[in-house]
Tab-separated table of C-alpha atoms and ligand atoms in Angstrom:
chain	number	residue	atom	x	y	z
V	1	MET	CA	46.194	195.093	243.138
V	2	THR	CA	47.040	194.015	239.229
V	3	GLN	CA	47.103	197.019	236.615
V	4	SER	CA	44.694	196.972	233.920
V	5	PRO	CA	46.678	197.977	230.256
V	6	CYS	CA	43.862	201.354	230.582
V	7	ASP	CA	45.023	202.599	234.550
V	8	ASN	CA	48.649	201.599	232.366
V	9	HIS	CA	47.648	204.039	229.311
V	10	ASN	CA	45.835	206.413	232.218
V	11	ASN	CA	48.625	207.531	232.468
V	12	MET	CA	49.903	209.186	229.711
V	13	ASP	CA	47.661	212.160	228.441
V	14	ILE	CA	47.052	211.519	224.733
V	15	ASN	CA	46.352	214.831	224.038
V	16	LYS	CA	49.352	216.604	225.289
V	17	ILE	CA	51.077	213.811	223.509
V	18	ARG	CA	49.615	214.975	220.212
V	19	GLU	CA	50.444	219.091	220.828
V	20	ASP	CA	53.802	217.385	219.526
V	21	TYR	CA	51.986	216.621	216.502
V	22	PRO	CA	51.151	219.672	214.186
V	23	ILE	CA	50.208	217.418	211.218
V	24	LEU	CA	47.545	215.589	213.600
V	25	GLN	CA	46.130	219.505	213.187
V	26	ARG	CA	46.176	218.649	209.547
V	27	HIS	CA	42.311	218.365	207.413
V	28	ILE	CA	41.600	216.212	205.024
V	29	GLU	CA	38.624	217.160	202.490
V	30	GLY	CA	37.596	219.254	205.655
V	31	ARG	CA	37.686	217.074	207.525
V	32	PRO	CA	39.902	216.300	210.890
V	33	LEU	CA	42.760	213.803	209.763
V	34	VAL	CA	42.747	210.367	211.208
V	35	TYR	CA	45.898	208.453	211.048
V	36	LEU	CA	45.644	205.367	211.167
V	37	ASP	CA	48.732	204.324	208.553
V	38	ASN	CA	51.488	204.114	211.271
V	39	ALA	CA	52.301	200.616	210.481
V	40	ALA	CA	53.609	202.092	207.314
V	41	THR	CA	55.226	204.953	208.813
V	42	SER	CA	54.675	206.855	212.479
V	43	GLN	CA	55.012	210.477	212.346
V	44	THR	CA	57.151	212.372	213.743
V	45	PRO	CA	56.750	214.686	217.630
V	46	ARG	CA	59.130	217.791	217.693
V	47	SER	CA	61.566	216.720	220.359
V	48	VAL	CA	62.885	214.656	216.701
V	49	VAL	CA	62.360	216.977	214.137
V	50	GLU	CA	64.058	219.937	216.425
V	51	ALA	CA	67.377	217.240	217.050
V	52	ILE	CA	67.067	217.182	212.653
V	53	ASP	CA	66.978	220.971	213.166
V	54	GLN	CA	69.830	221.461	215.401
V	55	MET	CA	72.165	218.891	212.980
V	56	TYR	CA	71.368	221.167	210.310
V	57	TYR	CA	72.089	224.364	212.112
V	58	HIS	CA	74.606	223.881	214.698
V	59	TYR	CA	76.137	220.375	213.778
V	60	LYS	CA	76.790	219.284	209.735
V	61	ALA	CA	79.892	217.945	209.245
V	62	ASN	CA	81.066	214.721	207.939
V	63	VAL	CA	81.850	211.979	210.473
V	64	HIS	CA	84.794	210.052	211.537
V	65	ARG	CA	86.979	211.519	209.071
V	66	GLY	CA	88.020	215.522	210.173
V	67	VAL	CA	90.145	216.661	213.374
V	68	HIS	CA	88.137	219.491	213.291
V	69	THR	CA	85.713	219.962	216.402
V	70	LEU	CA	82.134	220.327	213.727
V	71	SER	CA	83.273	216.253	212.864
V	72	GLN	CA	83.996	215.318	216.245
V	73	GLU	CA	81.183	216.723	217.341
V	74	ALA	CA	78.932	214.924	214.910
V	75	THR	CA	80.564	211.858	215.626
V	76	ASP	CA	79.840	211.910	219.430
V	77	MET	CA	76.294	211.902	218.125
V	78	VAL	CA	76.753	209.415	215.691
V	79	GLU	CA	78.350	206.823	218.358
V	80	LEU	CA	75.403	208.442	220.994
V	81	THR	CA	72.380	207.003	219.174
V	82	ARG	CA	74.981	203.295	218.794
V	83	GLU	CA	74.765	203.305	222.258
V	84	LYS	CA	71.381	204.103	222.335
V	85	VAL	CA	70.160	201.410	220.426
V	86	ARG	CA	72.362	199.289	222.567
V	87	ALA	CA	71.303	199.664	225.068
V	88	PHE	CA	67.446	199.915	223.720
V	89	ILE	CA	67.727	196.231	222.608
V	90	ASN	CA	70.499	195.479	224.891
V	91	ALA	CA	72.893	194.160	222.103
V	92	GLY	CA	76.203	192.992	223.817
V	93	SER	CA	78.154	195.843	222.332
V	94	VAL	CA	78.038	198.735	219.934
V	95	GLU	CA	80.458	196.930	217.286
V	96	GLU	CA	77.061	194.522	217.014
V	97	VAL	CA	75.078	197.271	215.951
V	98	ILE	CA	74.982	198.547	212.180
V	99	PHE	CA	73.456	201.689	211.098
V	100	THR	CA	71.213	201.136	207.950
V	101	ARG	CA	69.157	202.782	205.306
V	102	GLY	CA	66.043	200.883	207.398
V	103	THR	CA	64.877	197.387	206.925
V	104	THR	CA	65.377	196.076	203.824
V	105	GLU	CA	68.722	197.797	203.351
V	106	GLY	CA	69.544	195.526	206.772
V	107	ILE	CA	68.004	192.455	205.240
V	108	ASN	CA	69.434	193.244	201.687
V	109	LEU	CA	72.739	193.477	203.474
V	110	VAL	CA	72.661	190.344	205.680
V	111	ALA	CA	71.142	188.088	202.555
V	112	SER	CA	74.024	190.047	200.163
V	113	SER	CA	77.049	189.018	202.475
V	114	PHE	CA	75.674	185.972	204.413
V	115	GLY	CA	74.816	184.363	200.901
V	116	GLN	CA	78.247	184.367	199.539
V	117	MET	CA	78.743	182.058	201.985
V	118	LEU	CA	76.497	179.609	200.883
V	119	GLU	CA	76.161	176.581	198.596
V	120	ASN	CA	73.610	175.039	195.528
V	121	GLY	CA	71.690	172.600	197.201
V	122	ASP	CA	71.250	174.539	201.107
V	123	GLU	CA	67.869	176.135	201.711
V	124	ILE	CA	66.702	179.021	203.701
V	125	ILE	CA	63.242	178.905	205.866
V	126	VAL	CA	60.549	181.960	205.916
V	127	THR	CA	57.105	182.533	207.488
V	128	VAL	CA	54.280	182.297	204.948
V	129	MET	CA	53.441	186.042	206.289
V	130	GLU	CA	56.655	187.812	205.873
V	131	HIS	CA	57.169	191.363	203.935
V	132	HIS	CA	58.380	191.004	200.718
V	133	SER	CA	61.793	192.710	201.828
V	134	ASN	CA	61.750	189.544	203.568
V	135	ILE	CA	61.430	187.191	201.265
V	136	VAL	CA	63.074	188.725	197.827
V	137	PRO	CA	66.424	189.484	198.980
V	138	TRP	CA	66.491	186.064	200.277
V	139	GLN	CA	65.002	185.352	196.986
V	140	LEU	CA	68.198	186.652	194.512
V	141	ILE	CA	70.105	184.636	196.206
V	142	GLY	CA	68.751	181.822	194.780
V	143	GLN	CA	69.226	183.525	191.499
V	144	ARG	CA	73.175	183.049	191.450
V	145	LYS	CA	73.164	179.590	193.387
V	146	ARG	CA	70.741	176.867	193.589
V	147	VAL	CA	69.012	178.560	197.102
V	148	THR	CA	65.845	177.558	197.763
V	149	LEU	CA	63.774	178.993	199.998
V	150	ARG	CA	60.990	176.978	202.340
V	151	VAL	CA	57.456	178.871	203.752
V	152	VAL	CA	56.329	178.102	207.667
V	153	PRO	CA	52.808	177.673	207.027
V	154	ILE	CA	50.053	180.253	209.322
V	155	ASP	CA	46.267	178.765	210.938
V	156	ASP	CA	43.425	180.696	209.983
V	157	SER	CA	44.182	183.371	212.606
V	158	GLY	CA	47.637	183.800	211.600
V	159	GLN	CA	49.593	181.865	213.977
V	160	VAL	CA	52.755	179.292	212.512
V	161	ASP	CA	52.608	176.081	212.824
V	162	LEU	CA	54.731	175.274	214.938
V	163	GLU	CA	54.802	172.077	214.673
V	164	ALA	CA	55.190	172.214	210.472
V	165	TYR	CA	57.877	174.756	211.224
V	166	GLU	CA	60.327	172.442	213.033
V	167	ASP	CA	59.498	169.463	210.141
V	168	LEU	CA	61.216	171.939	207.990
V	169	PHE	CA	64.775	171.405	208.825
V	170	SER	CA	67.056	170.001	206.812
V	171	ASP	CA	70.432	168.497	206.529
V	172	ASN	CA	70.685	171.751	203.924
V	173	THR	CA	69.033	174.289	206.321
V	174	ARG	CA	71.839	177.271	205.997
V	175	PHE	CA	69.241	180.338	207.896
V	176	VAL	CA	66.242	180.997	209.290
V	177	ALA	CA	64.515	184.464	208.180
V	178	LEU	CA	61.207	185.792	210.076
V	179	ALA	CA	59.123	188.178	211.077
V	180	HIS	CA	59.180	189.113	214.386
V	181	VAL	CA	55.283	191.130	214.428
V	182	SER	CA	53.413	191.156	210.840
V	183	ASN	CA	53.006	193.836	209.451
V	184	VAL	CA	49.223	192.474	207.853
V	185	LEU	CA	48.159	190.466	210.939
V	186	GLY	CA	49.924	192.264	213.671
V	187	THR	CA	50.530	188.241	215.270
V	188	VAL	CA	53.770	188.652	217.523
V	189	ASN	CA	55.449	185.884	216.509
V	190	PRO	CA	57.318	183.257	218.986
V	191	VAL	CA	60.013	184.344	218.086
V	192	LYS	CA	62.280	183.012	220.604
V	193	GLN	CA	60.724	179.629	220.838
V	194	MET	CA	61.744	179.726	217.062
V	195	ILE	CA	65.244	181.073	217.326
V	196	ALA	CA	65.957	177.787	219.405
V	197	ILE	CA	64.328	175.300	217.723
V	198	ALA	CA	66.950	176.487	214.638
V	199	HIS	CA	69.458	176.484	217.040
V	200	ARG	CA	69.089	173.066	218.315
V	201	HIS	CA	69.562	172.839	214.071
V	202	GLY	CA	72.938	174.462	214.234
V	203	VAL	CA	71.164	177.366	212.120
V	204	PRO	CA	71.257	181.117	212.534
V	205	VAL	CA	67.886	183.329	212.623
V	206	LEU	CA	67.505	187.267	211.497
V	207	ILE	CA	64.760	188.917	212.644
V	208	ASP	CA	62.396	191.024	211.257
V	209	GLY	CA	61.805	193.603	213.824
V	210	ALA	CA	59.908	196.627	211.287
V	211	GLN	CA	56.962	195.782	213.352
V	212	ALA	CA	57.998	195.170	216.596
V	213	ALA	CA	60.486	197.590	217.755
V	214	PRO	CA	58.053	200.033	218.002
V	215	HIS	CA	55.294	198.202	220.081
V	216	VAL	CA	56.802	195.240	221.778
V	217	LYS	CA	60.331	195.237	224.183
V	218	VAL	CA	63.421	193.853	222.000
V	219	ASP	CA	66.172	192.348	223.666
V	220	VAL	CA	68.791	190.572	221.439
V	221	LEU	CA	70.281	188.878	223.637
V	222	ASP	CA	67.498	187.639	225.483
V	223	LEU	CA	65.773	186.096	222.102
V	224	ASP	CA	69.634	185.064	220.949
V	225	CYS	CA	69.090	185.705	217.675
V	226	ASP	CA	71.532	186.441	215.771
V	227	PHE	CA	69.934	189.443	213.335
V	228	TYR	CA	68.059	191.651	213.797
V	229	ALA	CA	66.703	194.568	211.414
V	230	PHE	CA	64.479	197.102	211.675
V	231	SER	CA	63.272	201.313	210.758
V	232	SER	CA	63.766	204.424	212.647
V	233	HIS	CA	59.934	205.880	210.326
V	234	LYS	CA	58.115	203.580	212.195
V	235	MET	CA	58.940	204.231	215.537
V	236	TYR	CA	58.291	208.075	215.584
V	237	GLY	CA	61.990	208.689	213.912
V	238	PRO	CA	63.277	209.656	210.726
V	239	ALA	CA	63.065	208.430	207.237
V	240	GLY	CA	66.701	206.943	206.164
V	241	VAL	CA	67.562	204.988	209.171
V	242	GLY	CA	67.775	201.499	209.765
V	243	ILE	CA	70.058	199.576	212.578
V	244	LEU	CA	71.228	195.915	211.911
V	245	TYR	CA	72.229	193.943	214.905
V	246	GLY	CA	74.328	191.494	214.169
V	247	LYS	CA	75.974	188.662	216.390
V	248	ARG	CA	79.913	189.449	216.575
V	249	TYR	CA	80.710	186.109	215.210
V	250	TRP	CA	78.956	186.123	211.964
V	251	LEU	CA	79.383	189.581	212.016
V	252	GLU	CA	83.535	188.893	211.930
V	253	LYS	CA	83.210	185.846	209.380
V	254	MET	CA	80.777	187.335	206.315
V	255	PRO	CA	82.590	189.952	204.103
V	256	PRO	CA	81.314	192.799	203.857
V	257	TYR	CA	78.021	194.525	201.585
V	258	GLN	CA	79.562	197.343	199.829
V	259	GLY	CA	82.514	198.909	199.638
V	260	GLY	CA	83.889	202.420	199.910
V	261	GLY	CA	85.140	205.204	202.666
V	262	GLU	CA	84.798	204.267	206.144
V	263	MET	CA	84.756	200.489	205.820
V	264	ILE	CA	88.904	200.444	205.148
V	265	GLY	CA	91.750	199.101	207.099
V	266	GLN	CA	94.108	200.165	204.200
V	267	VAL	CA	93.426	200.514	200.892
V	268	SER	CA	95.939	199.767	198.356
V	269	PHE	CA	95.982	198.297	194.440
V	270	GLU	CA	97.646	195.471	195.312
V	271	ARG	CA	95.322	194.549	198.470
V	272	THR	CA	92.694	196.204	201.159
V	273	THR	CA	91.934	195.311	204.569
V	274	PHE	CA	88.656	196.298	206.182
V	275	ALA	CA	87.920	198.181	208.813
V	276	ASP	CA	86.178	197.001	212.807
V	277	LEU	CA	83.053	196.348	213.693
V	278	PRO	CA	81.035	198.201	212.544
V	279	PHE	CA	82.545	200.179	210.312
V	280	LYS	CA	82.978	197.213	208.304
V	281	PHE	CA	79.157	197.327	207.267
V	282	GLU	CA	79.335	201.425	206.912
V	283	ALA	CA	80.853	201.913	203.875
V	284	GLY	CA	80.523	205.414	202.489
V	285	THR	CA	78.900	208.598	204.803
V	286	PRO	CA	75.998	207.658	206.295
V	287	ASP	CA	73.414	209.381	207.325
V	288	PHE	CA	74.437	210.844	210.486
V	289	VAL	CA	72.333	214.203	210.198
V	290	ASP	CA	68.906	211.583	210.291
V	291	ILE	CA	70.899	209.210	213.204
V	292	ALA	CA	71.365	211.417	215.482
V	293	ALA	CA	68.390	212.834	215.247
V	294	PHE	CA	66.803	208.806	215.709
V	295	GLY	CA	68.987	209.422	218.681
V	296	ALA	CA	66.011	212.138	220.010
V	297	ALA	CA	63.367	209.843	218.605
V	298	ILE	CA	64.373	206.902	221.360
V	299	ASP	CA	64.695	209.160	223.598
V	300	TYR	CA	61.087	209.714	223.029
V	301	ILE	CA	59.823	205.580	223.375
V	302	GLN	CA	61.958	205.524	226.700
V	303	GLY	CA	60.343	208.558	228.143
V	304	LEU	CA	56.996	207.091	227.284
V	305	GLY	CA	57.449	203.735	227.759
V	306	ILE	CA	57.108	201.099	225.455
V	307	GLU	CA	54.771	199.088	228.086
V	308	ASN	CA	52.120	201.888	228.032
V	309	ILE	CA	52.990	202.414	224.456
V	310	ALA	CA	51.716	198.890	224.169
V	311	ALA	CA	49.095	199.153	226.221
V	312	HIS	CA	46.941	202.298	224.808
V	313	GLU	CA	47.303	200.375	221.310
V	314	HIS	CA	45.550	197.323	222.751
V	315	GLU	CA	42.993	199.338	224.237
V	316	LEU	CA	42.555	200.990	220.737
V	317	LEU	CA	42.739	197.566	219.263
V	318	ARG	CA	39.778	196.358	221.299
V	319	ALA	CA	37.688	199.524	220.455
V	320	ALA	CA	38.398	199.561	216.796
V	321	VAL	CA	37.589	195.392	216.168
V	322	GLU	CA	34.226	195.668	218.888
V	323	GLY	CA	33.043	198.380	216.678
V	324	LEU	CA	33.713	196.740	212.821
V	325	ASN	CA	32.459	193.624	214.263
V	326	THR	CA	28.933	194.807	213.956
V	327	ILE	CA	29.398	195.511	210.141
V	328	ASP	CA	27.903	193.176	207.869
V	329	GLY	CA	29.622	190.876	206.300
V	330	ILE	CA	33.481	191.808	207.905
V	331	ARG	CA	35.769	189.530	207.969
V	332	PHE	CA	39.203	190.074	210.244
V	333	PHE	CA	42.868	188.955	209.244
V	334	GLY	CA	44.748	188.081	211.432
V	335	THR	CA	43.181	187.080	215.213
V	336	ALA	CA	46.206	185.730	217.050
V	337	PRO	CA	45.939	186.217	221.071
V	338	GLY	CA	47.999	188.884	222.008
V	339	LYS	CA	48.751	190.626	218.359
V	340	SER	CA	49.619	193.839	217.973
V	341	GLY	CA	47.702	197.093	216.976
V	342	VAL	CA	47.101	196.631	213.774
V	343	VAL	CA	43.711	195.623	212.516
V	344	SER	CA	43.336	194.446	208.769
V	345	PHE	CA	40.238	193.386	207.675
V	346	LEU	CA	37.478	193.439	203.986
V	347	VAL	CA	33.378	193.857	204.181
V	348	GLY	CA	32.187	191.771	201.670
V	349	ASP	CA	32.747	191.579	198.009
V	350	ILE	CA	34.098	194.961	198.115
V	351	ASN	CA	37.691	196.213	197.049
V	352	SER	CA	39.873	197.581	199.734
V	353	TYR	CA	41.385	200.587	197.070
V	354	ASP	CA	37.404	201.941	196.855
V	355	MET	CA	37.357	201.583	201.056
V	356	GLY	CA	40.578	203.351	201.280
V	357	LEU	CA	39.554	205.809	198.566
V	358	LEU	CA	36.403	206.689	200.156
V	359	LEU	CA	37.571	206.608	203.959
V	360	ASP	CA	39.980	209.015	202.743
V	361	LYS	CA	37.038	210.995	201.727
V	362	LEU	CA	36.260	211.212	205.311
V	363	GLY	CA	39.730	212.207	206.488
V	364	ILE	CA	40.449	208.685	207.434
V	365	ALA	CA	43.864	207.555	206.415
V	366	VAL	CA	44.496	203.079	205.884
V	367	ARG	CA	46.566	201.935	204.194
V	368	THR	CA	45.112	199.658	201.311
V	369	GLY	CA	46.113	196.483	198.640
V	370	HIS	CA	48.815	194.053	199.440
V	371	HIS	CA	50.776	195.930	201.683
V	372	CYS	CA	54.351	193.543	200.419
V	373	ALA	CA	52.708	190.282	201.066
V	374	GLN	CA	51.339	189.031	197.865
V	375	PRO	CA	52.340	185.509	199.258
V	376	LEU	CA	50.220	186.046	202.607
V	377	MET	CA	47.575	187.273	200.122
V	378	ALA	CA	46.917	184.817	198.441
V	379	ARG	CA	47.637	182.461	201.333
V	380	TYR	CA	43.653	184.587	202.433
V	381	GLY	CA	43.334	183.761	198.831
V	382	VAL	CA	42.766	187.856	198.771
V	383	THR	CA	44.603	190.473	196.637
V	384	GLY	CA	44.198	192.942	199.348
V	385	MET	CA	42.453	194.258	202.611
V	386	VAL	CA	42.148	197.678	204.583
V	387	ARG	CA	44.852	198.284	207.088
V	388	ALA	CA	44.646	200.317	210.495
V	389	SER	CA	46.762	200.836	212.604
V	390	PHE	CA	47.612	202.500	216.193
V	391	ALA	CA	50.259	204.433	217.283
V	392	VAL	CA	50.470	206.287	220.545
V	393	TYR	CA	49.097	209.597	219.600
V	394	ASN	CA	45.935	207.711	217.917
V	395	THR	CA	43.118	208.157	220.037
V	396	LEU	CA	39.339	206.345	221.135
V	397	ASP	CA	37.472	209.542	219.666
V	398	GLU	CA	39.641	208.741	216.387
V	399	VAL	CA	38.863	205.012	216.366
V	400	ALA	CA	35.101	205.760	216.820
V	401	ALA	CA	35.805	207.826	213.915
V	402	PHE	CA	36.670	205.576	212.016
V	403	VAL	CA	34.276	202.913	212.842
V	404	ALA	CA	31.537	204.749	211.991
V	405	ALA	CA	33.411	205.990	208.624
V	406	THR	CA	33.489	202.203	207.675
V	407	HIS	CA	29.939	201.669	208.603
V	408	ARG	CA	29.563	204.307	206.557
V	409	VAL	CA	31.165	203.805	203.540
V	410	ALA	CA	30.489	200.252	203.461
V	411	ALA	CA	27.141	200.558	203.885
V	412	MET	CA	27.401	203.238	200.506
V	413	LEU	CA	29.378	200.315	198.267
V	414	GLN	CA	27.629	197.142	199.206
A	1	PLP	C1	58.182	198.329	206.716
A	1	PLP	C2	58.720	197.229	206.806
A	1	PLP	C3	59.767	196.264	206.159
A	1	PLP	C4	60.651	197.366	205.812
A	1	PLP	O1	60.987	198.152	206.032
A	1	PLP	P1	61.689	199.742	205.331
A	1	PLP	O2	61.690	200.740	206.083
A	1	PLP	O3	60.950	199.620	203.945
A	1	PLP	O4	62.970	199.379	204.911
A	1	PLP	C5	60.023	194.513	206.773
A	1	PLP	N1	59.546	194.149	207.206
A	1	PLP	C6	58.193	194.473	207.873
A	1	PLP	C7	58.100	193.508	208.141
A	1	PLP	C8	57.665	195.802	207.364
A	1	PLP	O5	56.215	196.312	208.006
């Protein structure tokens, strides 16, 4: 017998899971908080907060430097997280796992470093659904050199046009940067196929995995991506930590991003050599406290099972779309099959901000505005959308409350 998604998610006791999140007990304007802004940042369970406490109370010392016990222990914890990340994304080696401050910094690292190897006239391919973090760093190269962006279009459902994508490749294409999962549409892009197409043209690919890592099993070897960037704070982990996976081949070729301690071999005023991977790209003291705690967040996700988390979120998404669908004048953005747990919409000509403000008065936290994706807003001819996004601790009751509140606000404003 095959298991339905329901069977899967029923294996998780959501009410028990919720006990690990004191913030979910809060009330807003006298009503229970319904937190549906998980694509912006997810909440953090006790095990992760306790890992932060443990670091401050018992292990705080600078890493990779000291001979003393505390420094060794702190170093071990950071390196243990590196190994957990390696296993989580199935990277070949810990030397290919670089700690950053977040997805944004990971992409900037690649754009800035790889960008130094680009020439006037070179082209970079991105999609129209990219987050500003995966657009602007590439434009910044263009300010120093004549490098242009070529943009992959999407259809109305929010799926990339693969033929148009392949047509964008020319003799000048040097790089491809694309989202694994859209933060607005929830579309799960066929990145494995898109990477294969790029590689047929001899072009490396960076995947922005900020919205994928919390919801989709990521296997960088299977994808064969050249770079993969994501953020801890969107996957139940602390803020201030990100991961950049990069293939050793490229990381060895690329110049350092920032200079400082940790990233050097030998320094003299005449000549400085750089440290081996991954430290070549980790200048300065890393956020070792939060990196250590991020290890606890990976354990947390592994403990629940990412497939179970995704199945539960899909169930919430299905209920939300079904409930919202009966609102007069509702328009959904992103209806691709197999999309992740994000629902973006507008009702009639109600401003997304007005709707978000009134939903907040009813205790519902959603995102409004352009979602750091203004070119995508322009593609749909709007300036903003309302977005609800789900995490493992959200319940069908919360979805019902959100749906009822949205019906109410729509009736008030229309
Ligand atoms: C959140 C997000 C980013 C930026 O992540 P930061 O953690 O803010 O650096 C980039 N891309 C996508 C798709 C995102 O959702």
